Amino acid sequence: MMKPMFGHRPKPKQFDLPLRYYNPEEDEKENRKKRIKFQTHNRVQPKQFVRVFFLFILLSLVVYLIGVL
């Protein structure tokens, strides 16, 4: 609080940035190690149309039975 009144200005923080050079061969080796391997499962999923059609038939059967009774 008192420092700004006497002309003190904050200095930017100093840091030492290590120099890095791009090496494509090394980068490729590193990417091979980090590559994510996906596991695929060949499960057969029911088609959407079959599911909707089955639900429609079931609903119409329920409505029919309610109408008859």
PDB file of N, CA and C in Angstrom:
ATOM      1  N   MET A   1       0.809  -1.190   0.000  1.00  0.00           N
ATOM      2  CA  MET A   1       0.000   0.000   0.000  1.00  0.00           C
ATOM      3  C   MET A   1       0.856   1.259   0.000  1.00  0.00           C
ATOM      4  N   MET A   2       1.964   1.236   0.683  1.00  0.00           N
ATOM      5  CA  MET A   2       2.823   2.416   0.769  1.00  0.00           C
ATOM      6  C   MET A   2       3.787   2.516  -0.411  1.00  0.00           C
ATOM      7  N   LYS A   3       4.131   1.366  -1.014  1.00  0.00           N
ATOM      8  CA  LYS A   3       5.124   1.375  -2.096  1.00  0.00           C
ATOM      9  C   LYS A   3       4.693   2.209  -3.304  1.00  0.00           C
ATOM     10  N   PRO A   4       3.429   2.128  -3.790  1.00  0.00           N
ATOM     11  CA  PRO A   4       3.071   2.936  -4.951  1.00  0.00           C
ATOM     12  C   PRO A   4       3.147   4.444  -4.686  1.00  0.00           C
ATOM     13  N   MET A   5       3.011   4.857  -3.463  1.00  0.00           N
ATOM     14  CA  MET A   5       3.076   6.297  -3.162  1.00  0.00           C
ATOM     15  C   MET A   5       4.495   6.831  -3.312  1.00  0.00           C
ATOM     16  N   PHE A   6       5.493   5.974  -3.166  1.00  0.00           N
ATOM     17  CA  PHE A   6       6.878   6.424  -3.259  1.00  0.00           C
ATOM     18  C   PHE A   6       7.527   6.086  -4.591  1.00  0.00           C
ATOM     19  N   GLY A   7       6.719   5.831  -5.622  1.00  0.00           N
ATOM     20  CA  GLY A   7       7.248   5.634  -6.969  1.00  0.00           C
ATOM     21  C   GLY A   7       7.707   4.222  -7.275  1.00  0.00           C
ATOM     22  N   HIS A   8       7.372   3.272  -6.463  1.00  0.00           N
ATOM     23  CA  HIS A   8       7.763   1.884  -6.737  1.00  0.00           C
ATOM     24  C   HIS A   8       6.819   1.287  -7.763  1.00  0.00           C
ATOM     25  N   ARG A   9       7.387   0.741  -8.810  1.00  0.00           N
ATOM     26  CA  ARG A   9       6.572   0.086  -9.829  1.00  0.00           C
ATOM     27  C   ARG A   9       6.882  -1.409  -9.824  1.00  0.00           C
ATOM     28  N   PRO A  10       5.850  -2.236  -9.912  1.00  0.00           N
ATOM     29  CA  PRO A  10       6.123  -3.675  -9.954  1.00  0.00           C
ATOM     30  C   PRO A  10       6.819  -4.052 -11.262  1.00  0.00           C
ATOM     31  N   LYS A  11       7.804  -4.910 -11.140  1.00  0.00           N
ATOM     32  CA  LYS A  11       8.555  -5.352 -12.313  1.00  0.00           C
ATOM     33  C   LYS A  11       7.944  -6.666 -12.828  1.00  0.00           C
ATOM     34  N   PRO A  12       7.984  -6.871 -14.129  1.00  0.00           N
ATOM     35  CA  PRO A  12       7.473  -8.143 -14.647  1.00  0.00           C
ATOM     36  C   PRO A  12       8.332  -9.299 -14.155  1.00  0.00           C
ATOM     37  N   LYS A  13       7.679 -10.433 -13.969  1.00  0.00           N
ATOM     38  CA  LYS A  13       8.409 -11.608 -13.486  1.00  0.00           C
ATOM     39  C   LYS A  13       9.372 -12.088 -14.558  1.00  0.00           C
ATOM     40  N   GLN A  14      10.542 -12.472 -14.125  1.00  0.00           N
ATOM     41  CA  GLN A  14      11.565 -12.958 -15.038  1.00  0.00           C
ATOM     42  C   GLN A  14      11.526 -14.481 -15.026  1.00  0.00           C
ATOM     43  N   PHE A  15      11.673 -15.090 -16.179  1.00  0.00           N
ATOM     44  CA  PHE A  15      11.733 -16.535 -16.246  1.00  0.00           C
ATOM     45  C   PHE A  15      12.718 -16.922 -17.335  1.00  0.00           C
ATOM     46  N   ASP A  16      13.258 -18.097 -17.168  1.00  0.00           N
ATOM     47  CA  ASP A  16      14.240 -18.607 -18.114  1.00  0.00           C
ATOM     48  C   ASP A  16      13.559 -19.707 -18.923  1.00  0.00           C
ATOM     49  N   LEU A  17      13.316 -19.441 -20.176  1.00  0.00           N
ATOM     50  CA  LEU A  17      12.654 -20.402 -21.042  1.00  0.00           C
ATOM     51  C   LEU A  17      13.689 -21.337 -21.657  1.00  0.00           C
ATOM     52  N   PRO A  18      13.596 -22.624 -21.390  1.00  0.00           N
ATOM     53  CA  PRO A  18      14.572 -23.542 -22.003  1.00  0.00           C
ATOM     54  C   PRO A  18      14.331 -23.631 -23.515  1.00  0.00           C
ATOM     55  N   LEU A  19      15.380 -23.615 -24.263  1.00  0.00           N
ATOM     56  CA  LEU A  19      15.267 -23.685 -25.714  1.00  0.00           C
ATOM     57  C   LEU A  19      14.943 -25.115 -26.135  1.00  0.00           C
ATOM     58  N   ARG A  20      13.983 -25.235 -27.034  1.00  0.00           N
ATOM     59  CA  ARG A  20      13.603 -26.544 -27.547  1.00  0.00           C
ATOM     60  C   ARG A  20      13.624 -26.488 -29.065  1.00  0.00           C
ATOM     61  N   TYR A  21      14.134 -27.539 -29.647  1.00  0.00           N
ATOM     62  CA  TYR A  21      14.171 -27.630 -31.094  1.00  0.00           C
ATOM     63  C   TYR A  21      13.267 -28.775 -31.526  1.00  0.00           C
ATOM     64  N   TYR A  22      12.573 -28.581 -32.597  1.00  0.00           N
ATOM     65  CA  TYR A  22      11.637 -29.591 -33.078  1.00  0.00           C
ATOM     66  C   TYR A  22      12.387 -30.686 -33.816  1.00  0.00           C
ATOM     67  N   ASN A  23      12.191 -31.897 -33.358  1.00  0.00           N
ATOM     68  CA  ASN A  23      12.784 -33.056 -34.006  1.00  0.00           C
ATOM     69  C   ASN A  23      11.642 -33.967 -34.455  1.00  0.00           C
ATOM     70  N   PRO A  24      11.335 -34.004 -35.756  1.00  0.00           N
ATOM     71  CA  PRO A  24      10.181 -34.786 -36.208  1.00  0.00           C
ATOM     72  C   PRO A  24      10.279 -36.282 -35.901  1.00  0.00           C
ATOM     73  N   GLU A  25      11.467 -36.850 -35.946  1.00  0.00           N
ATOM     74  CA  GLU A  25      11.621 -38.282 -35.664  1.00  0.00           C
ATOM     75  C   GLU A  25      11.282 -38.580 -34.209  1.00  0.00           C
ATOM     76  N   GLU A  26      11.777 -37.752 -33.320  1.00  0.00           N
ATOM     77  CA  GLU A  26      11.509 -37.948 -31.901  1.00  0.00           C
ATOM     78  C   GLU A  26      10.024 -37.713 -31.595  1.00  0.00           C
ATOM     79  N   ASP A  27       9.445 -36.756 -32.260  1.00  0.00           N
ATOM     80  CA  ASP A  27       8.030 -36.462 -32.068  1.00  0.00           C
ATOM     81  C   ASP A  27       7.171 -37.639 -32.535  1.00  0.00           C
ATOM     82  N   GLU A  28       7.546 -38.257 -33.639  1.00  0.00           N
ATOM     83  CA  GLU A  28       6.797 -39.404 -34.158  1.00  0.00           C
ATOM     84  C   GLU A  28       6.898 -40.589 -33.203  1.00  0.00           C
ATOM     85  N   LYS A  29       8.066 -40.817 -32.630  1.00  0.00           N
ATOM     86  CA  LYS A  29       8.232 -41.904 -31.655  1.00  0.00           C
ATOM     87  C   LYS A  29       7.350 -41.659 -30.433  1.00  0.00           C
ATOM     88  N   GLU A  30       7.310 -40.434 -29.987  1.00  0.00           N
ATOM     89  CA  GLU A  30       6.509 -40.075 -28.817  1.00  0.00           C
ATOM     90  C   GLU A  30       5.021 -40.236 -29.113  1.00  0.00           C
ATOM     91  N   ASN A  31       4.592 -39.860 -30.325  1.00  0.00           N
ATOM     92  CA  ASN A  31       3.184 -39.986 -30.697  1.00  0.00           C
ATOM     93  C   ASN A  31       2.756 -41.446 -30.802  1.00  0.00           C
ATOM     94  N   ARG A  32       3.649 -42.307 -31.250  1.00  0.00           N
ATOM     95  CA  ARG A  32       3.308 -43.726 -31.332  1.00  0.00           C
ATOM     96  C   ARG A  32       3.029 -44.299 -29.956  1.00  0.00           C
ATOM     97  N   LYS A  33       3.794 -43.866 -28.971  1.00  0.00           N
ATOM     98  CA  LYS A  33       3.610 -44.370 -27.616  1.00  0.00           C
ATOM     99  C   LYS A  33       2.303 -43.854 -27.011  1.00  0.00           C
ATOM    100  N   LYS A  34       1.950 -42.627 -27.313  1.00  0.00           N
ATOM    101  CA  LYS A  34       0.776 -41.999 -26.718  1.00  0.00           C
ATOM    102  C   LYS A  34      -0.516 -42.295 -27.466  1.00  0.00           C
ATOM    103  N   ARG A  35      -0.433 -42.932 -28.619  1.00  0.00           N
ATOM    104  CA  ARG A  35      -1.608 -43.158 -29.438  1.00  0.00           C
ATOM    105  C   ARG A  35      -2.617 -44.035 -28.686  1.00  0.00           C
ATOM    106  N   ILE A  36      -3.856 -43.640 -28.732  1.00  0.00           N
ATOM    107  CA  ILE A  36      -4.914 -44.372 -28.036  1.00  0.00           C
ATOM    108  C   ILE A  36      -5.378 -45.510 -28.930  1.00  0.00           C
ATOM    109  N   LYS A  37      -5.498 -46.666 -28.334  1.00  0.00           N
ATOM    110  CA  LYS A  37      -5.973 -47.819 -29.095  1.00  0.00           C
ATOM    111  C   LYS A  37      -7.434 -48.042 -28.736  1.00  0.00           C
ATOM    112  N   PHE A  38      -8.283 -48.035 -29.733  1.00  0.00           N
ATOM    113  CA  PHE A  38      -9.708 -48.237 -29.527  1.00  0.00           C
ATOM    114  C   PHE A  38     -10.029 -49.712 -29.716  1.00  0.00           C
ATOM    115  N   GLN A  39     -10.835 -50.219 -28.807  1.00  0.00           N
ATOM    116  CA  GLN A  39     -11.288 -51.594 -28.949  1.00  0.00           C
ATOM    117  C   GLN A  39     -12.673 -51.577 -29.560  1.00  0.00           C
ATOM    118  N   THR A  40     -12.836 -52.356 -30.594  1.00  0.00           N
ATOM    119  CA  THR A  40     -14.137 -52.398 -31.255  1.00  0.00           C
ATOM    120  C   THR A  40     -14.856 -53.671 -30.849  1.00  0.00           C
ATOM    121  N   HIS A  41     -16.133 -53.529 -30.589  1.00  0.00           N
ATOM    122  CA  HIS A  41     -16.967 -54.679 -30.261  1.00  0.00           C
ATOM    123  C   HIS A  41     -17.976 -54.830 -31.391  1.00  0.00           C
ATOM    124  N   ASN A  42     -18.043 -55.989 -31.940  1.00  0.00           N
ATOM    125  CA  ASN A  42     -18.949 -56.236 -33.059  1.00  0.00           C
ATOM    126  C   ASN A  42     -20.293 -56.749 -32.549  1.00  0.00           C
ATOM    127  N   ARG A  43     -20.911 -55.969 -31.703  1.00  0.00           N
ATOM    128  CA  ARG A  43     -22.235 -56.337 -31.213  1.00  0.00           C
ATOM    129  C   ARG A  43     -23.274 -55.878 -32.224  1.00  0.00           C
ATOM    130  N   VAL A  44     -24.241 -56.722 -32.472  1.00  0.00           N
ATOM    131  CA  VAL A  44     -25.292 -56.377 -33.414  1.00  0.00           C
ATOM    132  C   VAL A  44     -26.348 -55.594 -32.652  1.00  0.00           C
ATOM    133  N   GLN A  45     -26.575 -54.362 -33.048  1.00  0.00           N
ATOM    134  CA  GLN A  45     -27.569 -53.518 -32.399  1.00  0.00           C
ATOM    135  C   GLN A  45     -28.872 -53.613 -33.174  1.00  0.00           C
ATOM    136  N   PRO A  46     -30.004 -53.706 -32.480  1.00  0.00           N
ATOM    137  CA  PRO A  46     -31.274 -53.752 -33.202  1.00  0.00           C
ATOM    138  C   PRO A  46     -31.507 -52.452 -33.955  1.00  0.00           C
ATOM    139  N   LYS A  47     -32.091 -52.576 -35.101  1.00  0.00           N
ATOM    140  CA  LYS A  47     -32.320 -51.391 -35.924  1.00  0.00           C
ATOM    141  C   LYS A  47     -33.444 -50.559 -35.335  1.00  0.00           C
ATOM    142  N   GLN A  48     -33.370 -49.269 -35.523  1.00  0.00           N
ATOM    143  CA  GLN A  48     -34.339 -48.346 -34.943  1.00  0.00           C
ATOM    144  C   GLN A  48     -35.743 -48.598 -35.499  1.00  0.00           C
ATOM    145  N   PHE A  49     -35.851 -48.894 -36.756  1.00  0.00           N
ATOM    146  CA  PHE A  49     -37.158 -49.109 -37.370  1.00  0.00           C
ATOM    147  C   PHE A  49     -37.877 -50.296 -36.740  1.00  0.00           C
ATOM    148  N   VAL A  50     -37.156 -51.384 -36.498  1.00  0.00           N
ATOM    149  CA  VAL A  50     -37.753 -52.583 -35.911  1.00  0.00           C
ATOM    150  C   VAL A  50     -38.263 -52.270 -34.507  1.00  0.00           C
ATOM    151  N   ARG A  51     -37.499 -51.535 -33.746  1.00  0.00           N
ATOM    152  CA  ARG A  51     -37.895 -51.172 -32.385  1.00  0.00           C
ATOM    153  C   ARG A  51     -39.146 -50.290 -32.399  1.00  0.00           C
ATOM    154  N   VAL A  52     -39.190 -49.298 -33.262  1.00  0.00           N
ATOM    155  CA  VAL A  52     -40.345 -48.403 -33.348  1.00  0.00           C
ATOM    156  C   VAL A  52     -41.566 -49.166 -33.824  1.00  0.00           C
ATOM    157  N   PHE A  53     -41.401 -50.035 -34.793  1.00  0.00           N
ATOM    158  CA  PHE A  53     -42.516 -50.823 -35.308  1.00  0.00           C
ATOM    159  C   PHE A  53     -43.079 -51.753 -34.226  1.00  0.00           C
ATOM    160  N   PHE A  54     -42.208 -52.387 -33.468  1.00  0.00           N
ATOM    161  CA  PHE A  54     -42.653 -53.264 -32.378  1.00  0.00           C
ATOM    162  C   PHE A  54     -43.425 -52.467 -31.328  1.00  0.00           C
ATOM    163  N   LEU A  55     -42.953 -51.308 -30.958  1.00  0.00           N
ATOM    164  CA  LEU A  55     -43.655 -50.477 -29.980  1.00  0.00           C
ATOM    165  C   LEU A  55     -44.996 -50.009 -30.527  1.00  0.00           C
ATOM    166  N   PHE A  56     -45.067 -49.701 -31.822  1.00  0.00           N
ATOM    167  CA  PHE A  56     -46.326 -49.288 -32.437  1.00  0.00           C
ATOM    168  C   PHE A  56     -47.343 -50.429 -32.396  1.00  0.00           C
ATOM    169  N   ILE A  57     -46.916 -51.639 -32.725  1.00  0.00           N
ATOM    170  CA  ILE A  57     -47.806 -52.799 -32.690  1.00  0.00           C
ATOM    171  C   ILE A  57     -48.284 -53.050 -31.259  1.00  0.00           C
ATOM    172  N   LEU A  58     -47.376 -52.968 -30.302  1.00  0.00           N
ATOM    173  CA  LEU A  58     -47.729 -53.185 -28.904  1.00  0.00           C
ATOM    174  C   LEU A  58     -48.722 -52.130 -28.415  1.00  0.00           C
ATOM    175  N   LEU A  59     -48.500 -50.881 -28.759  1.00  0.00           N
ATOM    176  CA  LEU A  59     -49.399 -49.800 -28.352  1.00  0.00           C
ATOM    177  C   LEU A  59     -50.771 -49.954 -28.998  1.00  0.00           C
ATOM    178  N   SER A  60     -50.793 -50.315 -30.273  1.00  0.00           N
ATOM    179  CA  SER A  60     -52.082 -50.493 -30.948  1.00  0.00           C
ATOM    180  C   SER A  60     -52.841 -51.681 -30.356  1.00  0.00           C
ATOM    181  N   LEU A  61     -52.143 -52.733 -29.944  1.00  0.00           N
ATOM    182  CA  LEU A  61     -52.778 -53.878 -29.299  1.00  0.00           C
ATOM    183  C   LEU A  61     -53.384 -53.475 -27.956  1.00  0.00           C
ATOM    184  N   VAL A  62     -52.670 -52.676 -27.188  1.00  0.00           N
ATOM    185  CA  VAL A  62     -53.183 -52.204 -25.900  1.00  0.00           C
ATOM    186  C   VAL A  62     -54.406 -51.318 -26.111  1.00  0.00           C
ATOM    187  N   VAL A  63     -54.369 -50.425 -27.071  1.00  0.00           N
ATOM    188  CA  VAL A  63     -55.516 -49.553 -27.354  1.00  0.00           C
ATOM    189  C   VAL A  63     -56.711 -50.388 -27.824  1.00  0.00           C
ATOM    190  N   TYR A  64     -56.473 -51.392 -28.628  1.00  0.00           N
ATOM    191  CA  TYR A  64     -57.542 -52.268 -29.109  1.00  0.00           C
ATOM    192  C   TYR A  64     -58.191 -53.022 -27.949  1.00  0.00           C
ATOM    193  N   LEU A  65     -57.348 -53.564 -27.058  1.00  0.00           N
ATOM    194  CA  LEU A  65     -57.888 -54.313 -25.918  1.00  0.00           C
ATOM    195  C   LEU A  65     -58.678 -53.405 -24.983  1.00  0.00           C
ATOM    196  N   ILE A  66     -58.249 -52.178 -24.786  1.00  0.00           N
ATOM    197  CA  ILE A  66     -59.001 -51.243 -23.947  1.00  0.00           C
ATOM    198  C   ILE A  66     -60.332 -50.897 -24.611  1.00  0.00           C
ATOM    199  N   GLY A  67     -60.354 -50.755 -25.940  1.00  0.00           N
ATOM    200  CA  GLY A  67     -61.577 -50.429 -26.667  1.00  0.00           C
ATOM    201  C   GLY A  67     -62.583 -51.577 -26.640  1.00  0.00           C
ATOM    202  N   VAL A  68     -62.111 -52.799 -26.677  1.00  0.00           N
ATOM    203  CA  VAL A  68     -62.984 -53.967 -26.680  1.00  0.00           C
ATOM    204  C   VAL A  68     -63.606 -54.163 -25.308  1.00  0.00           C
ATOM    205  N   LEU A  69     -62.839 -53.972 -24.275  1.00  0.00           N
ATOM    206  CA  LEU A  69     -63.338 -54.182 -22.908  1.00  0.00           C
ATOM    207  C   LEU A  69     -64.117 -52.972 -22.519  1.00  0.00           C
TER     208      LEU A  69
END
